[in-house]
Short mmCIF file of C-alpha atoms in Angstrom, two decimals:
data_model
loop_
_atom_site.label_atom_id
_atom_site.label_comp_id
_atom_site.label_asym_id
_atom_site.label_seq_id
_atom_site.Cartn_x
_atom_site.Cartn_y
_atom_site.Cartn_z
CA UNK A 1 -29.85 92.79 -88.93
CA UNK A 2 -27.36 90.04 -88.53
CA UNK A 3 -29.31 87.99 -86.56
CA UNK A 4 -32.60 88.13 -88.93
CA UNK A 5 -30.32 87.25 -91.90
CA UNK A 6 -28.91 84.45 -89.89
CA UNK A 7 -32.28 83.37 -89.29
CA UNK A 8 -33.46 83.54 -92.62
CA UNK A 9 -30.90 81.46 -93.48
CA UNK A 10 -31.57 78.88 -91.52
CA UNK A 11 -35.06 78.57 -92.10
CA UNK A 12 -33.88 78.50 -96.01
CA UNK A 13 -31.34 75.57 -94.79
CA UNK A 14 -34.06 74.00 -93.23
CA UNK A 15 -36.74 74.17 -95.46
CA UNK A 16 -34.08 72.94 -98.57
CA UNK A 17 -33.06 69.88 -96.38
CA UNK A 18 -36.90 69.47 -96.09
CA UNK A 19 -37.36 69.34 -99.46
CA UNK A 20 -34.98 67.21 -100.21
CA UNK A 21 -36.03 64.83 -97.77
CA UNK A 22 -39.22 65.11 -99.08
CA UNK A 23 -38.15 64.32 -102.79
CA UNK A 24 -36.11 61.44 -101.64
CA UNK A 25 -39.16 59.34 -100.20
CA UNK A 26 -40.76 59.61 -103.49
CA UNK A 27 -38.23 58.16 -106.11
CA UNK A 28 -39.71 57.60 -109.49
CA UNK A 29 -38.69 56.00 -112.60
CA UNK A 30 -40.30 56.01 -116.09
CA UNK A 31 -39.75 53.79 -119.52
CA UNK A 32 -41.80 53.82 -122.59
CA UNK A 33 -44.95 52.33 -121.13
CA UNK A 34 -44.66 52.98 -117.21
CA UNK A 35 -44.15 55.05 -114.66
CA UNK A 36 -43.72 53.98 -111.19
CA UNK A 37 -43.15 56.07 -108.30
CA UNK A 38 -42.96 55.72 -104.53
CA UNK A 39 -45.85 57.51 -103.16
CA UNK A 40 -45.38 56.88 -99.58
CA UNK A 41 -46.17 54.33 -96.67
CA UNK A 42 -49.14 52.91 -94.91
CA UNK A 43 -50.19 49.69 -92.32
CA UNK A 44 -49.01 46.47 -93.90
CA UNK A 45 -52.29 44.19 -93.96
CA UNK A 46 -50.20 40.57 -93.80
CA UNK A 47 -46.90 41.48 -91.92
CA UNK A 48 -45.86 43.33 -89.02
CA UNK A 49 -45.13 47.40 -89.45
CA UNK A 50 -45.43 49.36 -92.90
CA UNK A 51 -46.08 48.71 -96.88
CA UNK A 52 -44.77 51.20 -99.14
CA UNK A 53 -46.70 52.29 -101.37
CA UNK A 54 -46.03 52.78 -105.27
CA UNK A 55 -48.23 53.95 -108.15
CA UNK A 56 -47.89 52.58 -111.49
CA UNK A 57 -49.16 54.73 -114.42
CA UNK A 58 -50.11 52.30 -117.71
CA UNK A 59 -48.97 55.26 -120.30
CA UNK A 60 -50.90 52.93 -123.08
CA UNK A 61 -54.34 52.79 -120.89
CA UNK A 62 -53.99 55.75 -118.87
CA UNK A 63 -55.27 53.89 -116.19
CA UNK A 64 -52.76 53.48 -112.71
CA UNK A 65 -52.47 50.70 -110.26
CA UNK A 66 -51.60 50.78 -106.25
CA UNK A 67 -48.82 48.18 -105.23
CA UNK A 68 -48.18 47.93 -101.87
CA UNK A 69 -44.90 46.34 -100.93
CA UNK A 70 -45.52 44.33 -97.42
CA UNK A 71 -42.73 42.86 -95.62
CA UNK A 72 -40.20 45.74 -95.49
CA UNK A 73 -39.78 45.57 -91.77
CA UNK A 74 -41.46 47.92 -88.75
CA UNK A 75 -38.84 51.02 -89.61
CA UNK A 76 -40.34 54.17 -91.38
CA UNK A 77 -39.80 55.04 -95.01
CA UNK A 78 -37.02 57.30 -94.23
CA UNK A 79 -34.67 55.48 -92.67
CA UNK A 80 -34.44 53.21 -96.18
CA UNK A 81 -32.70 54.23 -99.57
CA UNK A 82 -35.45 53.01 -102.33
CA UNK A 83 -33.83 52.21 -106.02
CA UNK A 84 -36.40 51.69 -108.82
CA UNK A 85 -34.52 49.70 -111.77
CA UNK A 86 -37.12 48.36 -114.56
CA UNK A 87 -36.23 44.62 -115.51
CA UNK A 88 -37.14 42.60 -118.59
CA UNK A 89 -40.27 43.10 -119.63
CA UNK A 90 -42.78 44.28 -117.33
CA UNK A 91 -41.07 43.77 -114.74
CA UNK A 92 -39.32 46.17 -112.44
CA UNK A 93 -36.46 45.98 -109.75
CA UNK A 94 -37.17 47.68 -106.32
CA UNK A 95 -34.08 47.50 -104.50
CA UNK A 96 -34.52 48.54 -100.48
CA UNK A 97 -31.59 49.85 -98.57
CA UNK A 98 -30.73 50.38 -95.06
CA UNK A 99 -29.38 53.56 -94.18
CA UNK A 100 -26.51 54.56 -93.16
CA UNK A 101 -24.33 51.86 -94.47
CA UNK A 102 -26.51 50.81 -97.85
CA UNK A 103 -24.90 47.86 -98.75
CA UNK A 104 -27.53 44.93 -97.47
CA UNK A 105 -30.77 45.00 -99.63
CA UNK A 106 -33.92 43.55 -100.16
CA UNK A 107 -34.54 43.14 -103.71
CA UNK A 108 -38.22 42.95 -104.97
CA UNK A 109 -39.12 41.55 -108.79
CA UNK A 110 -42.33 43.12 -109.40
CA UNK A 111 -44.94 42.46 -112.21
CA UNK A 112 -45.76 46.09 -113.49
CA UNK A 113 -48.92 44.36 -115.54
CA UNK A 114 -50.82 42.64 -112.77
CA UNK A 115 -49.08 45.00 -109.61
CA UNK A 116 -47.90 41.60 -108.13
CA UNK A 117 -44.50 40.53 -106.31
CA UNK A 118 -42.76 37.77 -108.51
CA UNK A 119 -40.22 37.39 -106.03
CA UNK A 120 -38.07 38.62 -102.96
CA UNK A 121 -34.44 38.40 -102.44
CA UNK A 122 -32.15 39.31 -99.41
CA UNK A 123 -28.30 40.26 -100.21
CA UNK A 124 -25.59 42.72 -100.43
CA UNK A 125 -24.41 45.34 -103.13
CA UNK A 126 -27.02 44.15 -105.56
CA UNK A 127 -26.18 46.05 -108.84
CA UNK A 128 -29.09 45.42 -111.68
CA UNK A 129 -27.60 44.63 -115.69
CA UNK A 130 -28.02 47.75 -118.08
CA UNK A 131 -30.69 45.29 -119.92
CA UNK A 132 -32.51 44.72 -117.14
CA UNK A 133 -32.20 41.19 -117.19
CA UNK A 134 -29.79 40.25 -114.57
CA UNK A 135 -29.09 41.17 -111.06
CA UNK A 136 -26.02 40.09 -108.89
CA UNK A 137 -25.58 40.46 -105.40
CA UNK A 138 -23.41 39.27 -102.77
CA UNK A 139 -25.63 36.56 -100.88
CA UNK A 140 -26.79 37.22 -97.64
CA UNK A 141 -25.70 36.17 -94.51
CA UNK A 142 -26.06 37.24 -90.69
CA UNK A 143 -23.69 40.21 -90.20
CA UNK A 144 -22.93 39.47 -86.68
CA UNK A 145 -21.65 36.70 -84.25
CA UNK A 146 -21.60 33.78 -87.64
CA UNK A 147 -18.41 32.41 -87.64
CA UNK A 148 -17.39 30.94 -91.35
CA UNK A 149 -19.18 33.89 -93.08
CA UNK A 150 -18.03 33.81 -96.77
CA UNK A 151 -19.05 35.46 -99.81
CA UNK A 152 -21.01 34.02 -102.56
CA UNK A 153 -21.83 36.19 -105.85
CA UNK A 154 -25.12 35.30 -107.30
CA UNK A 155 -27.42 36.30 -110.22
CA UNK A 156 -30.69 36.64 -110.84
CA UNK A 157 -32.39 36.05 -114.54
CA UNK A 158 -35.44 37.47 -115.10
CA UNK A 159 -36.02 35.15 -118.10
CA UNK A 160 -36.42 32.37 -115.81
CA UNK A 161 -38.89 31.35 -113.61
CA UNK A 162 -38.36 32.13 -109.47
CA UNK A 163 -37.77 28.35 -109.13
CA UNK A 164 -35.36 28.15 -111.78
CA UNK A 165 -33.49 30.86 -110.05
CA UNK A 166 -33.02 28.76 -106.93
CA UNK A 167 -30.71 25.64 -106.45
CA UNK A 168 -33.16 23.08 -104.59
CA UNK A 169 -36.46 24.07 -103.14
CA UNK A 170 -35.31 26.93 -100.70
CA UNK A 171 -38.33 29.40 -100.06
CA UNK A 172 -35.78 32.02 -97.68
CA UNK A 173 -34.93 34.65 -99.17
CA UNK A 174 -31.12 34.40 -98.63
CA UNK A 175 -30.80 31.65 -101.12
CA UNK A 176 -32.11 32.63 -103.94
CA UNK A 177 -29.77 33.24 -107.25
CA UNK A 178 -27.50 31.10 -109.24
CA UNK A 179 -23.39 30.83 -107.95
CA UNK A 180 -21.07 32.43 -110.21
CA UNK A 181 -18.11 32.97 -107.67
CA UNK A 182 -16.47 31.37 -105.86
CA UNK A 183 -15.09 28.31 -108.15
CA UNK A 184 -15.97 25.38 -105.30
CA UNK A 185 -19.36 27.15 -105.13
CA UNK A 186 -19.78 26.95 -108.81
CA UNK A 187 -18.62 23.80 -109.05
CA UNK A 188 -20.50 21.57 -106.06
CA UNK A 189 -23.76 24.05 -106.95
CA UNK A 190 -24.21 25.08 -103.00
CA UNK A 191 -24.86 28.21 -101.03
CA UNK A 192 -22.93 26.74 -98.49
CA UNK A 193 -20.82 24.07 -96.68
CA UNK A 194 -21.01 22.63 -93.25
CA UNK A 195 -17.70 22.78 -92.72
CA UNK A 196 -17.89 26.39 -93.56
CA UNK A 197 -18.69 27.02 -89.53
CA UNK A 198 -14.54 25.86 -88.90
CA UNK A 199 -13.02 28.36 -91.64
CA UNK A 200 -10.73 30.61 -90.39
CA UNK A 201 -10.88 34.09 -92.08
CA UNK A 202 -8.12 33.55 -94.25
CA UNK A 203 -10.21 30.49 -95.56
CA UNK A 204 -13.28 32.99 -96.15
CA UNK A 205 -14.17 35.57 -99.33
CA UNK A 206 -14.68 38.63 -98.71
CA UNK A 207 -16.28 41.00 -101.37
CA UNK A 208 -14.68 44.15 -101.09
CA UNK A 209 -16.04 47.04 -104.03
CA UNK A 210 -19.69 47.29 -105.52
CA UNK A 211 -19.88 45.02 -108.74
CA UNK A 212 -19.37 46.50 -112.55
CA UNK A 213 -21.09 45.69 -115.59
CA UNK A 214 -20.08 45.28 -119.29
CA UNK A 215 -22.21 46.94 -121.47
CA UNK A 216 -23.49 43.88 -123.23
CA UNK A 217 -23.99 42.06 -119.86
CA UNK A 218 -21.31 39.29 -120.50
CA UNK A 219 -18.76 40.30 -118.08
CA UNK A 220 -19.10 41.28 -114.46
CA UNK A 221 -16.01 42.52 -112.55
CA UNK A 222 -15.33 43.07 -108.83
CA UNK A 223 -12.89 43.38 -106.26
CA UNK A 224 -12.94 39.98 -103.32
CA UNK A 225 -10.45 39.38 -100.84
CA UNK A 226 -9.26 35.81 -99.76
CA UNK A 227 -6.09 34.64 -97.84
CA UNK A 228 -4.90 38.06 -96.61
CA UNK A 229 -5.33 39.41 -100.71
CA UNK A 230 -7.14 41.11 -102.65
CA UNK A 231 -8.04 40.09 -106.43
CA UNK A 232 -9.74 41.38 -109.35
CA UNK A 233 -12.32 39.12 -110.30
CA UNK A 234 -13.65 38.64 -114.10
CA UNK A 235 -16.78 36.65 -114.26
CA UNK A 236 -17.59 35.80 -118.07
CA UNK A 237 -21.35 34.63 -118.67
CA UNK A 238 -21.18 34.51 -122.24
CA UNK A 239 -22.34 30.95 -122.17
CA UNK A 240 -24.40 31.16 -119.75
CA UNK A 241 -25.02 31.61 -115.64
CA UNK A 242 -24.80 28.27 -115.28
CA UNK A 243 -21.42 27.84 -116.74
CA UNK A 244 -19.69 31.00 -115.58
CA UNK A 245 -15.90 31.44 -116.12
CA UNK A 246 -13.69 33.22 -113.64
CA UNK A 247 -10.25 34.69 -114.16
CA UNK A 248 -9.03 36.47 -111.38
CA UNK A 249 -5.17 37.73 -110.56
CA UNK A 250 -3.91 39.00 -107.27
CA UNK A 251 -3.47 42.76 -106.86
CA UNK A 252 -0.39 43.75 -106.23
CA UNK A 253 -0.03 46.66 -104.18
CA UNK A 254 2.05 49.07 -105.09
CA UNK A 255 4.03 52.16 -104.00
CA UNK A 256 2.87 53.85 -106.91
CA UNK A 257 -0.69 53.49 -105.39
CA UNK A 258 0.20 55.06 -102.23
CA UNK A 259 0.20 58.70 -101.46
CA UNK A 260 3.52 60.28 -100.95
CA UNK A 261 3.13 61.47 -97.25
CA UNK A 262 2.09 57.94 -96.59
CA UNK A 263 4.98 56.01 -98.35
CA UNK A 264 7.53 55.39 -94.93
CA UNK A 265 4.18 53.78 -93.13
CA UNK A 266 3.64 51.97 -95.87
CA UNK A 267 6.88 50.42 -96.75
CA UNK A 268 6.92 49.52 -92.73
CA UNK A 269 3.83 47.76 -92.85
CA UNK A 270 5.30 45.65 -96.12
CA UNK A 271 7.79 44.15 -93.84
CA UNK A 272 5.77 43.50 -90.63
CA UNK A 273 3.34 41.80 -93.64
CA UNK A 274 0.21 44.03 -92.40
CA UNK A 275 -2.76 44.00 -93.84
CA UNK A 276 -3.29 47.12 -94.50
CA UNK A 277 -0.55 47.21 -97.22
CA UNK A 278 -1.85 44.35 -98.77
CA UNK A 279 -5.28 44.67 -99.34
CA UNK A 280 -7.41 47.48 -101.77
CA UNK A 281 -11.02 47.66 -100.96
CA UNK A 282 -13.58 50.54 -103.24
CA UNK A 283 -16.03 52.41 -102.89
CA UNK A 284 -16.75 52.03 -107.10
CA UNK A 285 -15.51 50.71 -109.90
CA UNK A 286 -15.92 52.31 -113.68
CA UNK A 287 -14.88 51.51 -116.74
CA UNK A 288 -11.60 53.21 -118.50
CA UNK A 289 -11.37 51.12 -121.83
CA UNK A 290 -12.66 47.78 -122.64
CA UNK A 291 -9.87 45.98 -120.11
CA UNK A 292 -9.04 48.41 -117.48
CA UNK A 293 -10.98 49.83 -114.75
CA UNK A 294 -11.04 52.61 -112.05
CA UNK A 295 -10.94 51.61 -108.85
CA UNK A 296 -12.58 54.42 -106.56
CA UNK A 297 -10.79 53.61 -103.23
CA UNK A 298 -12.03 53.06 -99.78
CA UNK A 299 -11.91 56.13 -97.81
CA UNK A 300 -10.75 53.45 -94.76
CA UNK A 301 -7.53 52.76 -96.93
CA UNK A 302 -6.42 56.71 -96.01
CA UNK A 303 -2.40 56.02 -97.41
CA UNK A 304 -3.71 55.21 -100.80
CA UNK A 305 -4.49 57.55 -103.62
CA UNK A 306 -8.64 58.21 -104.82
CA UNK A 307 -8.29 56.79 -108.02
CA UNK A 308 -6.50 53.52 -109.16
CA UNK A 309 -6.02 52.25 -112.45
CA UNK A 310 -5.92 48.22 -113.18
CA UNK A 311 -6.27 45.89 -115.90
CA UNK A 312 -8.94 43.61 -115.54
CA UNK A 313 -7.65 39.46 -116.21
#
C-alpha cells in the first residue's frame, strides 16, 4: 500500500512539474487590442538552429498573425526564460533569457501590426518602463577572458527611430541604446574607450541589483559598484535621455545591516578592509515611499540581513 501511494505520488509530482513546464514555454500576454503568446519552436529559415514561434490575435479584426523570431541561437525553447512586455504603441517587448543565471538577454522590439522585428538588442538585466516606452539594460559585453569590462546603463525609446537609438552607425547588437550612466560615458557619448583594455577593476563599474522604475518613468534607480564600493545610483530623465542627471552616494555599510551571528566576522573583515564588508549587491529593489527603497539582498552576501532599507540621493 505504501509503495502504490508512493508511486502515485510521484507520477502526480511528475506530471505537475510537466505541466508546469509545459505552461512555461507558452507565456502569453494580452492588452486591449492584442494578444500574443508563445506557441512554440520550429527550423529558423535565415539563421542557424530554431525560431520561436508567437501568435498574435488582432482582438479588433479577429484575424491572427504567425511571427517567427529567427536568430535566438541553436538551444531549444526550454532552456530560455521568454518575457512578453507590450511597448508603445503596437509594439511589444520580447525579452529572451538564458537559464540558469537570467541576467544576459536578447531584447526584441516587435511591430504587433505588420508581425515584423523593429529591432534587436543584446544586454543584461533589461527591465522595460511601466509605460512601455523605455527599456534599460546594462550593455553587453563578453562575460569571459575581456579584460577592462565595465558597465554602461543604456535606454531604449520606443518613440524614436532604431537609428536614433544608436550613437554612430553601429548595426551589432551590443551597442544599441543611449548612455545614461556612467558620467564620462554620458559625457564623451561612447560605448567605450580604448584605454578601457588597461583598467584595473577598481577603475571598472560594476552593476550590482536589477534596475527600479518610478512610476512616471522619470527616475531609474540601481545599485553599481566602483573602486571597492558600492553606490546607489539615481538617474533623473525628466529632461530627457539625452541629458540624464545622476546623483549617486556611497553606501555605507553598516552593522545594523548585518545579522547578529555574523557581526565578529564582520567587524574583522572592516579592519583587514575586505570586500566583503564593503560592498551590498541585490537580488531586487522595490519601492518603500517616494525616496527610499528595499534592497532585497544577495543571497552571496550570507552575513547580511534579507531586507535593507536606504534612501535613495
Amino acid at each position: 500500500m505504501k509503495l502504490k501511494l508512493l508511486a502515485s505520488g510521484l507520477m502526480l509530482m511528475m506530471a505537475l512539474t510537466a505541466a508546469g513546464e509545459k505552461e512555461n514555454l507558452k507565456p502569453s500576454v494580452s492588452n486591449e487590442r492584442y494578444t500574443v503568446t508563445l506557441i512554440g519552436e520550429r527550423k529558423a529559415e535565415t539563421t542557424p538552429g530554431n525560431a520561436f514561434l508567437f501568435e498574435i490575435l488582432d482582438k479588433r479584426s479577429g484575424k491572427t498573425k504567425l511571427f517567427p523570431l529567427e536568430g535566438v541561437g541553436v538551444r531549444p525553447l526550454k532552456e530560455f526564460i521568454v518575457e512578453l512586455k507590450f511597448a508603445r504603441g503596437d509594439k511589444l517587448f520580447i525579452i529572451i533569457r538564458w537559464k540558469p543565471k537570467p541576467v544576459a538577454a536578447t531584447i526584441h522590439l516587435v511591430d504587433l501590426e505588420e508581425a515584423t522585428l523593429i529591432d534587436k538588442i543584446c544586454g543584461y538585466r533589461p527591465s522595460v518602463s511601466p509605460s512601455g516606452r523605455f527599456c534599460v539594460y546594462d550593455m553587453w559585453y563578453p562575460p569571459h577572458g575581456v579584460r577592462g569590462v565595465s558597465t554602461v546603463v543604456l535606454v531604449y525609446d520606443t518613440k524614436r527611430r532604431p537609428d536614433e537609438n544608436r550613437l554612430g552607425r553601429h548595426s551589432w547588437p551590443a551597442f544599441v541604446g543611449i548612455p545614461i550612466y556612467p558620467e564620462r560615458n554620458v559625457r564623451e557619448k561612447k560605448y567605450l574607450f580604448w584605454e578601457q583594455q588597461f583598467w584595473s577593476e577598481e577603475q571598472c563599474y560594476f552593476l550590482s541589483s536589477p534596475f527600479l522604475w518610478s512610476e512616471d518613468e522619470r527616475n531609474v534607480v540601481f545599485l553599481c559598484d566602483h573602486g571597492g564600493r558600492t553606490y546607489i545610483v539615481r538617474v533623473d530623465l525628466s529632461e530627457g535621455i539625452e541629458k540624464p542627471r545622476i546623483f549617486e552616494r556611497v553606501i555605507q555599510v553598516r552593522e545594523e545591516f548585518v545579522k547578529p551571528e555574523y557581526l565578529g566576522e564582520f567587524r574583522a573583515g572592516l579592519l583587514r578592509n575586505e570586500r566583503f564588508a564593503r560592498v551590498l549587491h541585490a537580488e531586487g529593489l522595490e519601492w518603500d515611499g517616494p525616496d527610499h527603497v528595499i534592497v532585497k539582498v544577495s543571497g552571496a552576501l550570507y552575513h547580511l540581513k534579507e531586507r535593507i532599507r536606504l534612501q535613495v540621493p
